[in-house]
PDB file of C-alpha atoms in Angstrom:
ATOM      1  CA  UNK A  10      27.693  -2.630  21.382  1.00 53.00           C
ATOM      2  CA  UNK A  11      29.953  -2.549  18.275  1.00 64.00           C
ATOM      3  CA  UNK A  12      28.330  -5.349  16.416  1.00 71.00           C
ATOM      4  CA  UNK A  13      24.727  -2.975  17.217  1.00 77.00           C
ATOM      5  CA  UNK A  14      26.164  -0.207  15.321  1.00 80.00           C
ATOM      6  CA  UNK A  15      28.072  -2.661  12.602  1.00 79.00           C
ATOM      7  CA  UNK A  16      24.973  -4.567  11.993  1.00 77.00           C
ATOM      8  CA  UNK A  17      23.104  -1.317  11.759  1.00 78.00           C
ATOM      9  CA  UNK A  18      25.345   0.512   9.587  1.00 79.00           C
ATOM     10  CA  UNK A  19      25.339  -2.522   7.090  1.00 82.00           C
ATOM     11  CA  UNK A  20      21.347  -2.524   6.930  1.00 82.00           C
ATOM     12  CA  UNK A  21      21.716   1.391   6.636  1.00 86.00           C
ATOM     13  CA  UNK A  22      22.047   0.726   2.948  1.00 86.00           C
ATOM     14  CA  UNK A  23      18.817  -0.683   2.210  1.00 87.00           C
ATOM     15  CA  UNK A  24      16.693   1.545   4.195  1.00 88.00           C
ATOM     16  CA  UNK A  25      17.782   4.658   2.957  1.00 90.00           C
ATOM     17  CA  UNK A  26      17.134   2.751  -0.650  1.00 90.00           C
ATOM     18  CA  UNK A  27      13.696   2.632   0.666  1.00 91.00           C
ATOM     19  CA  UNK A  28      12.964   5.618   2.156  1.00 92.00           C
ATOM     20  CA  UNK A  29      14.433   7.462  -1.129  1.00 93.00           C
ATOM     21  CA  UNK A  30      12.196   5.288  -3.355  1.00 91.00           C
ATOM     22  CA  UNK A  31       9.148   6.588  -0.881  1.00 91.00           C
ATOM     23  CA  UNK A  32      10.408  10.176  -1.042  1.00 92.00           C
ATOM     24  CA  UNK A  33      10.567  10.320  -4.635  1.00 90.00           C
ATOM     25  CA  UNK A  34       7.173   8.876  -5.116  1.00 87.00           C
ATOM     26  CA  UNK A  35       5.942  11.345  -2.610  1.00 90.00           C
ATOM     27  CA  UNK A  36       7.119  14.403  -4.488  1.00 92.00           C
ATOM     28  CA  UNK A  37       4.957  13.333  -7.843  1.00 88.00           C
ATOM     29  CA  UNK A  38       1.645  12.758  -4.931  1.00 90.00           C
ATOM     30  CA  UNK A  39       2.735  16.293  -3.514  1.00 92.00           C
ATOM     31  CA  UNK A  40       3.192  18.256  -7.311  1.00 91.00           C
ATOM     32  CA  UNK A  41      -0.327  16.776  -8.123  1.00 92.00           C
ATOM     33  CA  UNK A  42      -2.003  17.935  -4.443  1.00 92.00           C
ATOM     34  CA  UNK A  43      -0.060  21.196  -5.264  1.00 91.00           C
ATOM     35  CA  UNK A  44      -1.550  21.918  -8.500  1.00 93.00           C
ATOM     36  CA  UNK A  45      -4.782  21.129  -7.667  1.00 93.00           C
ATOM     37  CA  UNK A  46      -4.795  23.557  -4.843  1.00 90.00           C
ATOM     38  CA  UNK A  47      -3.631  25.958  -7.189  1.00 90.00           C
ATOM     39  CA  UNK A  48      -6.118  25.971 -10.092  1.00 92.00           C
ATOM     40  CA  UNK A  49      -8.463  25.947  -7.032  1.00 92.00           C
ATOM     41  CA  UNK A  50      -7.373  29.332  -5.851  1.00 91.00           C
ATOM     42  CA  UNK A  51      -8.736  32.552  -7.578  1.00 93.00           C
ATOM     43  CA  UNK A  52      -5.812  34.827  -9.314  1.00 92.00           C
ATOM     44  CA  UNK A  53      -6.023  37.588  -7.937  1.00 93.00           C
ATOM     45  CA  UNK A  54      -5.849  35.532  -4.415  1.00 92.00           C
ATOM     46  CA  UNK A  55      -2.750  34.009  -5.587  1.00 92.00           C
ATOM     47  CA  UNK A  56      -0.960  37.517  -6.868  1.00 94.00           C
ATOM     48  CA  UNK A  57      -2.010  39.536  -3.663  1.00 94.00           C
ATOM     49  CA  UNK A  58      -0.217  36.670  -1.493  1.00 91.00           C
ATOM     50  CA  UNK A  59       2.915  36.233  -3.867  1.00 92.00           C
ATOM     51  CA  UNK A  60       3.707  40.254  -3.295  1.00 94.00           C
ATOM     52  CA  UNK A  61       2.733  39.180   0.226  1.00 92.00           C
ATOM     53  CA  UNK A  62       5.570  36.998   0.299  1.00 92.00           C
ATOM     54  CA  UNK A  63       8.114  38.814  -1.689  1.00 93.00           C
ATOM     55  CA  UNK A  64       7.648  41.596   1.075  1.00 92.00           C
ATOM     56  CA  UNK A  65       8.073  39.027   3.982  1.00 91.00           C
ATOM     57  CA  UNK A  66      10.837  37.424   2.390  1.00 91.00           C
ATOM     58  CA  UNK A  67      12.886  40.846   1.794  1.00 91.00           C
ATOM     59  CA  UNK A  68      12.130  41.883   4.759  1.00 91.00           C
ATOM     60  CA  UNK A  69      12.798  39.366   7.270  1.00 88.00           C
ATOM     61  CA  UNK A  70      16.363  40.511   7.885  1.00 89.00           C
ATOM     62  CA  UNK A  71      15.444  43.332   9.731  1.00 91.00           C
ATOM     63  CA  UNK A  72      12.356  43.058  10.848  1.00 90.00           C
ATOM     64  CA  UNK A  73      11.789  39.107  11.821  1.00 89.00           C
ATOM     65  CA  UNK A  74       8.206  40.148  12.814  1.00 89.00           C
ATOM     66  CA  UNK A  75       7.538  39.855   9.008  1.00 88.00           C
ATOM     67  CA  UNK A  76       7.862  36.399   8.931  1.00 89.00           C
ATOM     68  CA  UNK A  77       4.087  36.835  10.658  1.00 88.00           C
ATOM     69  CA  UNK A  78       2.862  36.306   7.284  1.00 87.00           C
ATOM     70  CA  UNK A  79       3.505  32.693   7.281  1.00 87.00           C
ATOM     71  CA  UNK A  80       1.976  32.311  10.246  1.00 87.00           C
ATOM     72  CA  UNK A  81      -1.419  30.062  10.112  1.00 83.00           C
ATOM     73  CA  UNK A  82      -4.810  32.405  11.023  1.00 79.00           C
ATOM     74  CA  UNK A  83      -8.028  29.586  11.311  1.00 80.00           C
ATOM     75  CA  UNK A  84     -10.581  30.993  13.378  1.00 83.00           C
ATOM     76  CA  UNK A  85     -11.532  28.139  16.225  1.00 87.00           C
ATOM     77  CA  UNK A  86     -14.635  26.489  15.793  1.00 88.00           C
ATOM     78  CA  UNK A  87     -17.201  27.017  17.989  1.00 87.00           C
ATOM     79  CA  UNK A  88     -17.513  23.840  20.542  1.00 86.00           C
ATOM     80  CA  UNK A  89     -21.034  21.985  20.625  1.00 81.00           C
ATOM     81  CA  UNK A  90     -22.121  23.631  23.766  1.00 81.00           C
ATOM     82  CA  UNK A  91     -21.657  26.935  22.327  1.00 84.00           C
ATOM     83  CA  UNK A  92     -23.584  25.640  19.127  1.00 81.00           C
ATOM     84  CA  UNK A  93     -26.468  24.574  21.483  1.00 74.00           C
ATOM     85  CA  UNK A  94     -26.846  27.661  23.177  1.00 78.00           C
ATOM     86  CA  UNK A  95     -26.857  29.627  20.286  1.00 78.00           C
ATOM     87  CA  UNK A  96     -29.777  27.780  18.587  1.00 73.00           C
ATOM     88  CA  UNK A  97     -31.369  27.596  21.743  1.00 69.00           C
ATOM     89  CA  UNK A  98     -31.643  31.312  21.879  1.00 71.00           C
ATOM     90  CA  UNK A  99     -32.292  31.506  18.463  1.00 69.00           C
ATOM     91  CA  UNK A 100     -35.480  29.194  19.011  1.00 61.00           C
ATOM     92  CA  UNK A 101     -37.778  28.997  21.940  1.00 52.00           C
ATOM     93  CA  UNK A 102     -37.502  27.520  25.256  1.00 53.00           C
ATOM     94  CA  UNK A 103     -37.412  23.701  25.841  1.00 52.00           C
ATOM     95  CA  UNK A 104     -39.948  24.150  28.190  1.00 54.00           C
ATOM     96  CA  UNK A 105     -42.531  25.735  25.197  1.00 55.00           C
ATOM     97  CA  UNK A 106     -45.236  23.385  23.991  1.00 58.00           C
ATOM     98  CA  UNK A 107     -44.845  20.425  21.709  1.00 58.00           C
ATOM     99  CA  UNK A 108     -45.656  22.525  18.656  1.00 57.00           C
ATOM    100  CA  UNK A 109     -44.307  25.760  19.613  1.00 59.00           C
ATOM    101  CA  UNK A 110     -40.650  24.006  19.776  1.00 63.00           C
ATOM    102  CA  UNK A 111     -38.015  24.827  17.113  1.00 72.00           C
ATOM    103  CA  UNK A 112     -36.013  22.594  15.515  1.00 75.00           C
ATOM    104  CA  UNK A 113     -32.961  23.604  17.706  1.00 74.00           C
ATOM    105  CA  UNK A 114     -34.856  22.571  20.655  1.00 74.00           C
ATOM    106  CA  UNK A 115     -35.585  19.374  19.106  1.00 78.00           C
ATOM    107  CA  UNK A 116     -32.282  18.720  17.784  1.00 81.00           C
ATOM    108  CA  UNK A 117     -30.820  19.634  21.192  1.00 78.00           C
ATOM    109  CA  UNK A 118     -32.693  17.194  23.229  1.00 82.00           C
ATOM    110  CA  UNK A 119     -32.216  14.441  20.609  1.00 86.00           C
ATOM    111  CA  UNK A 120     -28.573  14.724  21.820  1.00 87.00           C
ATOM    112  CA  UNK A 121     -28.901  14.743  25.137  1.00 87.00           C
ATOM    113  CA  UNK A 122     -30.860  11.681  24.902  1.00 90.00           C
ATOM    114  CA  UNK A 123     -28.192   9.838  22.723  1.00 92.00           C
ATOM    115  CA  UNK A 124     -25.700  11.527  25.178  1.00 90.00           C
ATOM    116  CA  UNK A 125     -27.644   9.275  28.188  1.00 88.00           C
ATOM    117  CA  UNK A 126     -27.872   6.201  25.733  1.00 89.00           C
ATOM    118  CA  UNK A 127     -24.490   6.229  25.338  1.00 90.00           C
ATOM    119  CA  UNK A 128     -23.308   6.535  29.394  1.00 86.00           C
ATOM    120  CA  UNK A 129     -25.790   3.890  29.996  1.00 84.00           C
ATOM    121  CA  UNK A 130     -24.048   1.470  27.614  1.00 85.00           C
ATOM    122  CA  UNK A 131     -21.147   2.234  28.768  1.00 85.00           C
ATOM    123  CA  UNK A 132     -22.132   1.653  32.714  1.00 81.00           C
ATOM    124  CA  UNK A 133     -24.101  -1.458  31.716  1.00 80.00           C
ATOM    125  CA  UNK A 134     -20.359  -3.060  29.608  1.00 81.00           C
ATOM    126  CA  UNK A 135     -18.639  -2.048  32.867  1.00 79.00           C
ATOM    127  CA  UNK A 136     -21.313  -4.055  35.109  1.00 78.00           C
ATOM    128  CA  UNK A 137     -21.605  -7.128  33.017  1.00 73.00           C
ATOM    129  CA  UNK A 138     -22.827  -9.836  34.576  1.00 70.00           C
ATOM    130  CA  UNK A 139     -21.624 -10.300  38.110  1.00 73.00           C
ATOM    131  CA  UNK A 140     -24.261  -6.870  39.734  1.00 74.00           C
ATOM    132  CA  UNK A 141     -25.234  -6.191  43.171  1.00 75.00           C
ATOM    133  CA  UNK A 142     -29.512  -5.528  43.549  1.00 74.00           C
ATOM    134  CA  UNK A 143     -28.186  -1.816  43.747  1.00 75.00           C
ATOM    135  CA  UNK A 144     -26.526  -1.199  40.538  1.00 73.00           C
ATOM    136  CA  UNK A 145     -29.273  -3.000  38.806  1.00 72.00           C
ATOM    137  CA  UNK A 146     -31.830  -0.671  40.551  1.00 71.00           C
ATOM    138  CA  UNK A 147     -29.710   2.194  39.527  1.00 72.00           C
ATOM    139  CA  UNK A 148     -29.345   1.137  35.652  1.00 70.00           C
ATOM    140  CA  UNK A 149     -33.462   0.365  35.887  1.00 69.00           C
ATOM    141  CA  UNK A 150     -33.816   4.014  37.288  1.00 68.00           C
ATOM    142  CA  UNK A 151     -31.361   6.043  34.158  1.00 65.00           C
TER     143      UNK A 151
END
């Protein structure tokens, strides 16, 4: 167990040479994403969240609630069922004739179709070669 730590503590050397060498050339990658980001943001953006910040920061003593303002607010994207639905109520029915179908409807079934391709593939891999009469009948029948 000592010779673990001894041999450890003698390599401890080089790979905190390493890991500074990484940091530092991190920081330059990071002040150049940084700036970047910043002439990308309008001014009066960047003002209204510095006072923002000043108020957090002064603050924070006695209320920690104000600390809030660092807190992350990204709305949740919608999933693709929800997306679905909402075109398909947007556009007509699937059941609607051929030309009466929007693009929703088209774009919806489309998917559902890949959706079958892909499970298909996936049961046929999982078969391979060695298949009873009835999995073959039920791969001919998807």
């Amino acid at each position: 167990m000592n010779d673990s730590n001894f041999c450890k503590m003698i390599h401890m050397k080089r790979t905190l040479c390493q890991k500074y060498k990484l940091a530092r050339n991190g920081i330059s990658e990071s002040g150049k994403a940084f700036d970047r980001l910043d002439e990308a943001a309008p001014s009066h953006l960047k003002t209204e969240w510095l006072a923002r910040e000043r108020i957090a920061q002064s603050s924070r003593l006695n209320d920690p609630s104000a600390m809030d303002e660092y807190e992350i607010n990204i709305k949740k994207a919608p999933s693709k069922k929800e997306i679905e639905l909402r075109l398909l109520e947007e556009g007509s029915a699937r059941n609607a004739a051929p030309s009466r179908r929007s693009v929703a409807t088209w774009i919806s079934t489309g998917l559902a179709i890949e959706e079958a391709q892909i499970a298909l593939l996936i049961e046929v891999r999982r078969i391979r070669r060695r298949s009873t009469e009835t999995q073959r009948l039920d791969i001919a029948c998807q």
